[in-house]
mmCIF file of C-alpha atoms and ligand atoms in Angstrom:
data_model
loop_
_atom_site.group_PDB
_atom_site.id
_atom_site.type_symbol
_atom_site.label_atom_id
_atom_site.label_comp_id
_atom_site.label_asym_id
_atom_site.label_seq_id
_atom_site.Cartn_x
_atom_site.Cartn_y
_atom_site.Cartn_z
ATOM 1 C CA MET A 247 120.006 101.883 88.949
ATOM 2 C CA ILE A 248 117.390 104.011 89.408
ATOM 3 C CA SER A 249 115.504 106.696 87.192
ATOM 4 C CA GLY A 250 112.528 107.911 85.762
ATOM 5 C CA ARG A 251 110.564 111.147 86.675
ATOM 6 C CA ARG A 252 111.468 111.134 90.259
ATOM 7 C CA ASN A 253 114.427 110.374 91.791
ATOM 8 C CA ARG A 254 115.324 107.323 94.495
ATOM 9 C CA CYS A 255 114.849 110.116 97.758
ATOM 10 C CA ALA A 256 111.220 111.236 96.193
ATOM 11 C CA TRP A 257 110.209 107.674 95.884
ATOM 12 C CA MET A 258 111.611 106.282 99.598
ATOM 13 C CA ASN A 259 110.226 109.807 101.361
ATOM 14 C CA ARG A 260 106.339 109.482 99.864
ATOM 15 C CA ILE A 261 106.384 105.033 100.489
ATOM 16 C CA SER A 262 107.699 106.135 104.136
ATOM 17 C CA HIS A 263 104.894 108.422 104.837
ATOM 18 C CA LYS A 264 102.227 106.486 103.907
ATOM 19 C CA VAL A 265 100.604 104.557 106.308
ATOM 20 C CA SER A 266 98.099 102.933 105.537
ATOM 21 C CA MET A 267 97.768 101.283 102.186
ATOM 22 C CA ASN A 268 95.233 98.039 101.148
ATOM 23 C CA LYS A 269 95.153 97.414 97.957
ATOM 24 C CA ILE A 270 98.326 96.354 96.050
ATOM 25 C CA LEU A 271 97.974 94.238 92.663
ATOM 26 C CA VAL A 272 101.128 93.020 91.300
ATOM 27 C CA ILE A 273 101.599 91.618 87.813
ATOM 28 C CA ALA A 274 104.577 89.745 87.041
ATOM 29 C CA GLY A 275 106.194 88.237 83.737
ATOM 30 C CA ALA A 276 109.211 86.088 83.249
ATOM 31 C CA GLY A 277 111.918 88.731 84.465
ATOM 32 C CA LEU A 278 110.442 87.912 88.132
ATOM 33 C CA SER A 279 111.941 84.194 87.465
ATOM 34 C CA ALA A 280 115.152 85.172 85.330
ATOM 35 C CA GLU A 281 117.505 85.587 88.245
ATOM 36 C CA SER A 282 116.233 81.819 89.549
ATOM 37 C CA GLY A 283 117.958 80.629 86.082
ATOM 38 C CA ILE A 284 114.446 80.095 84.120
ATOM 39 C CA PRO A 285 115.165 81.607 80.704
ATOM 40 C CA THR A 286 112.567 84.072 79.535
ATOM 41 C CA PHE A 287 111.047 83.734 75.942
ATOM 42 C CA ARG A 288 112.824 86.602 74.610
ATOM 43 C CA GLY A 289 116.414 87.150 73.673
ATOM 44 C CA ALA A 290 118.775 84.606 72.331
ATOM 45 C CA GLU A 291 118.741 82.411 76.110
ATOM 46 C CA GLY A 292 115.048 81.664 75.815
ATOM 47 C CA TYR A 293 116.061 79.561 72.835
ATOM 48 C CA TRP A 294 115.773 76.025 72.410
ATOM 49 C CA ARG A 295 117.215 73.398 70.350
ATOM 50 C CA ASN A 296 117.257 76.570 67.723
ATOM 51 C CA GLN A 297 113.444 76.699 68.518
ATOM 52 C CA ASP A 298 112.093 80.370 68.799
ATOM 53 C CA PRO A 299 109.947 79.631 71.749
ATOM 54 C CA ARG A 300 107.061 82.332 70.616
ATOM 55 C CA GLU A 301 106.586 79.659 67.708
ATOM 56 C CA LEU A 302 106.567 76.341 69.860
ATOM 57 C CA ALA A 303 104.166 78.301 72.555
ATOM 58 C CA THR A 304 101.259 77.193 70.236
ATOM 59 C CA ARG A 305 98.890 75.138 69.736
ATOM 60 C CA ALA A 306 99.365 75.112 66.092
ATOM 61 C CA ALA A 307 102.711 74.151 66.997
ATOM 62 C CA PHE A 308 101.189 71.405 69.332
ATOM 63 C CA ASP A 309 99.153 70.087 66.624
ATOM 64 C CA ARG A 310 101.840 69.571 63.687
ATOM 65 C CA ASN A 311 104.287 67.944 66.349
ATOM 66 C CA PRO A 312 103.300 67.322 70.268
ATOM 67 C CA ARG A 313 106.442 65.454 70.269
ATOM 68 C CA LEU A 314 108.497 68.501 69.791
ATOM 69 C CA VAL A 315 106.387 70.152 72.124
ATOM 70 C CA TRP A 316 106.323 67.543 74.629
ATOM 71 C CA GLU A 317 110.417 67.314 74.837
ATOM 72 C CA TRP A 318 110.462 71.296 75.315
ATOM 73 C CA TYR A 319 108.084 71.267 77.956
ATOM 74 C CA ASN A 320 109.584 68.543 79.859
ATOM 75 C CA HIS A 321 113.387 70.303 79.774
ATOM 76 C CA ARG A 322 111.815 73.310 81.087
ATOM 77 C CA ARG A 323 110.165 71.578 83.994
ATOM 78 C CA ALA A 324 113.463 70.233 84.536
ATOM 79 C CA VAL A 325 114.868 73.351 84.760
ATOM 80 C CA ILE A 326 112.209 74.822 86.788
ATOM 81 C CA ARG A 327 112.136 71.754 89.362
ATOM 82 C CA GLY A 328 116.030 72.334 89.200
ATOM 83 C CA SER A 329 115.448 76.256 90.893
ATOM 84 C CA MET A 330 115.011 77.850 93.444
ATOM 85 C CA PRO A 331 112.728 81.134 94.405
ATOM 86 C CA ASN A 332 114.674 84.408 94.319
ATOM 87 C CA GLY A 333 114.628 87.226 96.631
ATOM 88 C CA ALA A 334 111.805 88.732 93.942
ATOM 89 C CA HIS A 335 109.173 86.114 94.596
ATOM 90 C CA ARG A 336 110.117 86.074 98.559
ATOM 91 C CA ALA A 337 109.441 90.063 98.849
ATOM 92 C CA LEU A 338 106.026 88.998 96.967
ATOM 93 C CA VAL A 339 105.061 87.024 100.051
ATOM 94 C CA GLU A 340 106.198 89.421 102.234
ATOM 95 C CA LEU A 341 103.827 92.039 100.748
ATOM 96 C CA GLN A 342 100.725 89.742 100.981
ATOM 97 C CA ARG A 343 101.372 88.915 104.154
ATOM 98 C CA ARG A 344 101.491 93.120 104.706
ATOM 99 C CA THR A 345 98.551 94.009 103.026
ATOM 100 C CA PRO A 346 94.866 92.697 103.170
ATOM 101 C CA GLY A 347 93.802 93.759 99.276
ATOM 102 C CA PHE A 348 97.029 91.771 97.615
ATOM 103 C CA LEU A 349 96.838 89.826 94.577
ATOM 104 C CA LEU A 350 99.654 88.733 92.597
ATOM 105 C CA VAL A 351 98.529 88.464 88.825
ATOM 106 C CA THR A 352 101.631 86.411 87.318
ATOM 107 C CA GLN A 353 102.020 85.179 83.601
ATOM 108 C CA ASN A 354 104.607 83.148 84.779
ATOM 109 C CA THR A 355 103.627 79.094 84.925
ATOM 110 C CA ASP A 356 106.238 78.007 86.824
ATOM 111 C CA ASP A 357 106.098 77.088 90.684
ATOM 112 C CA LEU A 358 108.428 79.304 92.498
ATOM 113 C CA ASP A 359 106.029 82.111 93.567
ATOM 114 C CA ARG A 360 103.878 79.144 95.618
ATOM 115 C CA ARG A 361 107.318 77.717 96.743
ATOM 116 C CA ALA A 362 108.438 81.166 98.613
ATOM 117 C CA GLY A 363 104.798 80.544 100.262
ATOM 118 C CA MET A 364 102.516 82.565 98.386
ATOM 119 C CA SER A 365 98.920 81.213 98.971
ATOM 120 C CA ALA A 366 96.675 80.126 95.576
ATOM 121 C CA GLY A 367 93.924 82.820 96.706
ATOM 122 C CA SER A 368 96.482 85.972 96.353
ATOM 123 C CA MET A 369 97.920 84.649 92.768
ATOM 124 C CA VAL A 370 96.175 84.355 89.639
ATOM 125 C CA LYS A 371 98.129 82.625 87.247
ATOM 126 C CA ILE A 372 96.417 83.976 84.205
ATOM 127 C CA HIS A 373 98.539 81.897 81.565
ATOM 128 C CA GLY A 374 98.428 78.454 83.616
ATOM 129 C CA ASP A 375 100.397 76.067 85.262
ATOM 130 C CA ILE A 376 103.246 74.274 83.842
ATOM 131 C CA PHE A 377 102.751 71.265 86.069
ATOM 132 C CA ASP A 378 99.507 70.780 85.224
ATOM 133 C CA THR A 379 98.437 68.218 82.517
ATOM 134 C CA ILE A 380 95.748 67.808 81.196
ATOM 135 C CA CYS A 381 94.043 65.898 77.987
ATOM 136 C CA ILE A 382 92.775 67.610 74.744
ATOM 137 C CA GLU A 383 89.470 65.529 74.780
ATOM 138 C CA CYS A 384 88.037 65.363 78.223
ATOM 139 C CA GLY A 385 89.625 67.831 79.951
ATOM 140 C CA GLY A 386 91.225 65.127 82.532
ATOM 141 C CA ARG A 387 93.848 65.960 84.720
ATOM 142 C CA VAL A 388 97.107 64.924 86.435
ATOM 143 C CA PRO A 389 98.758 66.033 89.478
ATOM 144 C CA ALA A 390 102.207 67.537 89.275
ATOM 145 C CA GLY A 391 104.596 65.076 89.218
ATOM 146 C CA ASN A 392 102.480 61.816 88.535
ATOM 147 C CA GLU A 393 102.867 62.479 84.581
ATOM 148 C CA SER A 394 103.540 59.927 82.437
ATOM 149 C CA ALA A 395 107.592 59.819 81.059
ATOM 150 C CA ASP A 396 106.138 59.052 77.803
ATOM 151 C CA LEU A 397 107.097 62.137 75.217
ATOM 152 C CA VAL A 398 103.414 62.351 74.387
ATOM 153 C CA PRO A 399 101.497 61.183 77.763
ATOM 154 C CA ARG A 400 97.850 59.523 77.013
ATOM 155 C CA CYS A 401 94.731 60.013 79.002
ATOM 156 C CA ALA A 402 94.145 57.564 81.775
ATOM 157 C CA MET A 403 90.423 57.946 81.162
ATOM 158 C CA CYS A 404 89.643 58.182 77.467
ATOM 159 C CA GLY A 405 93.038 57.899 75.705
ATOM 160 C CA GLY A 406 93.366 61.328 74.668
ATOM 161 C CA MET A 407 96.388 63.240 74.053
ATOM 162 C CA MET A 408 97.617 65.254 77.119
ATOM 163 C CA ARG A 409 98.986 68.756 76.909
ATOM 164 C CA PRO A 410 100.747 70.668 79.438
ATOM 165 C CA GLY A 411 98.069 72.908 81.367
ATOM 166 C CA VAL A 412 99.723 76.714 80.031
ATOM 167 C CA VAL A 413 97.526 79.253 77.639
ATOM 168 C CA TRP A 414 99.566 78.879 74.351
ATOM 169 C CA PHE A 415 100.248 82.770 72.386
ATOM 170 C CA ASP A 416 97.396 81.385 70.014
ATOM 171 C CA GLU A 417 94.728 80.360 72.662
ATOM 172 C CA GLU A 418 92.137 81.641 74.595
ATOM 173 C CA LEU A 419 92.364 83.287 78.574
ATOM 174 C CA ASN A 420 90.515 81.139 81.092
ATOM 175 C CA PRO A 421 87.494 82.952 81.709
ATOM 176 C CA GLN A 422 87.119 82.008 85.185
ATOM 177 C CA GLU A 423 90.679 83.389 85.921
ATOM 178 C CA VAL A 424 90.009 86.881 83.860
ATOM 179 C CA ALA A 425 86.731 87.138 86.364
ATOM 180 C CA ARG A 426 88.858 87.093 89.248
ATOM 181 C CA VAL A 427 91.271 89.518 88.163
ATOM 182 C CA GLU A 428 88.351 91.520 86.475
ATOM 183 C CA ASN A 429 86.265 91.214 89.915
ATOM 184 C CA TYR A 430 88.784 92.798 92.312
ATOM 185 C CA ILE A 431 89.554 95.678 89.750
ATOM 186 C CA ASN A 432 86.101 96.227 90.018
ATOM 187 C CA GLU A 433 85.888 96.722 93.337
ATOM 188 C CA GLY A 434 87.840 100.041 93.720
ATOM 189 C CA PRO A 435 91.633 101.371 92.308
ATOM 190 C CA CYS A 436 94.503 100.407 93.963
ATOM 191 C CA ASP A 437 97.093 102.272 96.537
ATOM 192 C CA TYR A 438 100.078 100.672 94.166
ATOM 193 C CA VAL A 439 100.355 98.978 91.236
ATOM 194 C CA VAL A 440 103.514 97.219 90.600
ATOM 195 C CA VAL A 441 104.714 95.434 87.391
ATOM 196 C CA VAL A 442 107.453 93.695 87.818
ATOM 197 C CA GLY A 443 109.465 91.785 84.797
ATOM 198 C CA THR A 444 106.765 91.555 81.910
ATOM 199 C CA SER A 445 107.441 93.213 78.348
ATOM 200 C CA ALA A 446 103.649 94.298 79.233
ATOM 201 C CA VAL A 447 103.147 93.598 75.460
ATOM 202 C CA PHE A 448 99.932 91.637 76.152
ATOM 203 C CA ASP A 449 96.551 94.382 75.811
ATOM 204 C CA TYR A 450 95.375 92.711 78.683
ATOM 205 C CA ILE A 451 98.637 93.276 81.317
ATOM 206 C CA GLN A 452 98.474 96.898 80.149
ATOM 207 C CA ASP A 453 94.261 97.333 80.112
ATOM 208 C CA TRP A 454 94.736 95.959 83.830
ATOM 209 C CA ALA A 455 97.583 97.923 84.763
ATOM 210 C CA LEU A 456 95.791 100.849 83.845
ATOM 211 C CA ARG A 457 92.646 100.771 85.156
ATOM 212 C CA ALA A 458 93.607 99.106 88.769
ATOM 213 C CA LYS A 459 95.771 102.009 89.485
ATOM 214 C CA GLY A 460 93.280 104.497 89.124
ATOM 215 C CA ARG A 461 94.724 107.448 90.916
ATOM 216 C CA GLY A 462 97.381 105.736 92.665
ATOM 217 C CA GLU A 463 100.820 104.419 92.231
ATOM 218 C CA LEU A 464 102.153 102.403 88.886
ATOM 219 C CA ILE A 465 105.346 101.048 89.455
ATOM 220 C CA VAL A 466 107.751 99.386 87.228
ATOM 221 C CA ILE A 467 110.528 97.066 88.046
ATOM 222 C CA ASP A 468 112.088 95.969 84.146
ATOM 223 C CA PRO A 469 115.750 96.251 83.374
ATOM 224 C CA ILE A 470 114.365 97.440 79.627
ATOM 225 C CA GLU A 471 111.767 100.346 79.745
ATOM 226 C CA THR A 472 108.475 98.967 78.547
ATOM 227 C CA PRO A 473 105.602 100.121 77.149
ATOM 228 C CA LEU A 474 103.490 100.960 81.028
ATOM 229 C CA VAL A 475 106.892 103.000 81.718
ATOM 230 C CA ARG A 476 105.136 106.082 80.369
ATOM 231 C CA TYR A 477 102.479 105.737 82.429
ATOM 232 C CA SER A 478 104.412 105.241 85.705
ATOM 233 C CA THR A 479 104.363 106.870 88.551
ATOM 234 C CA LEU A 480 108.241 105.665 89.214
ATOM 235 C CA TYR A 481 110.563 103.516 87.443
ATOM 236 C CA LEU A 482 112.845 101.065 88.865
ATOM 237 C CA ARG A 483 115.116 100.074 86.317
ATOM 238 C CA GLY A 484 116.986 96.504 86.788
ATOM 239 C CA SER A 485 116.087 93.533 88.316
ATOM 240 C CA ALA A 486 113.694 92.242 90.266
ATOM 241 C CA ALA A 487 115.382 90.136 92.754
ATOM 242 C CA LYS A 488 116.951 93.262 93.906
ATOM 243 C CA LEU A 489 114.560 95.860 93.806
ATOM 244 C CA LEU A 490 111.688 94.159 95.010
ATOM 245 C CA PRO A 491 113.150 93.710 98.347
ATOM 246 C CA ASP A 492 113.922 97.340 98.117
ATOM 247 C CA PHE A 493 110.870 98.129 97.809
ATOM 248 C CA LEU A 494 109.611 95.777 100.749
ATOM 249 C CA SER A 495 111.830 97.565 102.655
ATOM 250 C CA ARG A 496 110.075 100.996 102.240
ATOM 251 C CA TYR A 497 106.888 100.086 102.789
HETATM 252 P P1 NAD B 1014 107.510 88.848 79.500
HETATM 253 O O1 NAD B 1014 106.858 89.218 78.282
HETATM 254 O O2 NAD B 1014 106.839 88.818 80.744
HETATM 255 O O3 NAD B 1014 109.046 89.657 79.209
HETATM 256 C C1 NAD B 1014 109.884 89.565 80.284
HETATM 257 C C2 NAD B 1014 110.520 90.907 80.758
HETATM 258 O O4 NAD B 1014 111.271 90.282 81.989
HETATM 259 C C3 NAD B 1014 111.069 91.744 79.837
HETATM 260 O O5 NAD B 1014 110.821 92.955 79.578
HETATM 261 C C4 NAD B 1014 112.806 91.838 80.493
HETATM 262 O O6 NAD B 1014 113.673 93.043 79.915
HETATM 263 C C5 NAD B 1014 112.374 91.593 81.985
HETATM 264 N N1 NAD B 1014 113.771 90.493 82.455
HETATM 265 C C6 NAD B 1014 114.302 90.178 82.314
HETATM 266 N N2 NAD B 1014 115.193 90.249 83.278
HETATM 267 C C7 NAD B 1014 114.995 90.502 84.079
HETATM 268 C C8 NAD B 1014 115.033 90.578 85.616
HETATM 269 N N3 NAD B 1014 115.903 90.148 86.176
HETATM 270 N N4 NAD B 1014 114.455 91.256 86.990
HETATM 271 C C9 NAD B 1014 113.491 92.013 86.103
HETATM 272 N N5 NAD B 1014 112.520 91.961 84.522
HETATM 273 C C10 NAD B 1014 113.900 91.142 83.984
HETATM 274 O O7 NAD B 1014 108.079 86.894 79.066
HETATM 275 P P2 NAD B 1014 108.817 86.328 78.033
HETATM 276 O O8 NAD B 1014 109.502 86.036 78.613
HETATM 277 O O9 NAD B 1014 108.520 87.295 76.776
HETATM 278 O O10 NAD B 1014 107.078 85.044 77.851
HETATM 279 C C11 NAD B 1014 106.346 85.383 77.562
HETATM 280 C C12 NAD B 1014 105.412 84.485 78.592
HETATM 281 O O11 NAD B 1014 105.777 83.201 78.240
HETATM 282 C C13 NAD B 1014 105.027 84.752 79.785
HETATM 283 O O12 NAD B 1014 104.401 85.460 80.571
HETATM 284 C C14 NAD B 1014 104.497 83.384 80.275
HETATM 285 O O13 NAD B 1014 103.436 83.222 80.150
HETATM 286 C C15 NAD B 1014 105.710 82.604 79.835
HETATM 287 N N6 NAD B 1014 107.010 82.166 80.076
HETATM 288 C C16 NAD B 1014 106.994 82.065 81.564
HETATM 289 C C17 NAD B 1014 108.358 81.729 82.006
HETATM 290 C C18 NAD B 1014 108.187 81.214 83.373
HETATM 291 O O14 NAD B 1014 107.091 80.619 83.853
HETATM 292 N N7 NAD B 1014 109.133 81.721 84.592
HETATM 293 C C19 NAD B 1014 109.168 81.848 81.221
HETATM 294 C C20 NAD B 1014 109.621 82.070 80.216
HETATM 295 C C21 NAD B 1014 107.803 82.469 79.705
HETATM 296 ZN ZN1 ZN B 1015 91.179 62.071 78.081
#
């Protein structure tokens, strides 16, 4: 279903009349991977053993009970390993191939974009990578797939506790990854900003989307009317796996 200030025909015409679109920023969240069977954090489906993921995904929870947090991450890693990229991931890879100035900023820590063919250079994983395992003492890193089966893995170099390489809700973003997004935006406005499957509750997500938009188009794809919808030039209400390929076929 498509709603918003403009109807579907106007949208299709506008997109098919654009001939050169060089710069597209896509900002994605958990909704992109929802149809691959990876739950978002919000709502009942995100709960694990009656625990709210928004409370488990914190440094405070890890410090209180690292074993519990590792059990949850091992469970999430297993769910992701058992999932496949969906049509939305594949559509983004196609969009990247066609667009010289493409950047995907994803809040997802899964590897489905990479498995769909997205190159690391075209993507900023602003909340880290769930398959990274990092020592909290020395910063030593264990590559994905080589992590220990122990519930709380220890660093082979210093014996320190290891943690998943994600950014938790009570932590700062990685400044190098922030700089990649800032540099991209400061180079000039985008023809299109596509915000897909994110509740956009973080200020930096809204800020990046609005600054990158400039006078260009802001397209929001989400079944729920998120805070960015009021600034959008087009709101596509519904599922990413359906609507992103639709968007691509018009681009
Ligand atoms: P979020 O804030 O990005 O919100 C999810 C959004 O997706 C909601 O607006 C929802 O309406 C929308 N959505 C649901 N199904 C959809 C679909 N089929 N198509 C399009 N949109 C859909 O994410 P969150 O779940 O609140 O998680 C917060 C943070 O936790 C994430 O930003 C991420 O860092 C982490 N997380 C990552 C993953 C993952 O890697 N796949 C999954 C859950 C949470
Ligand atoms: Zn160490």
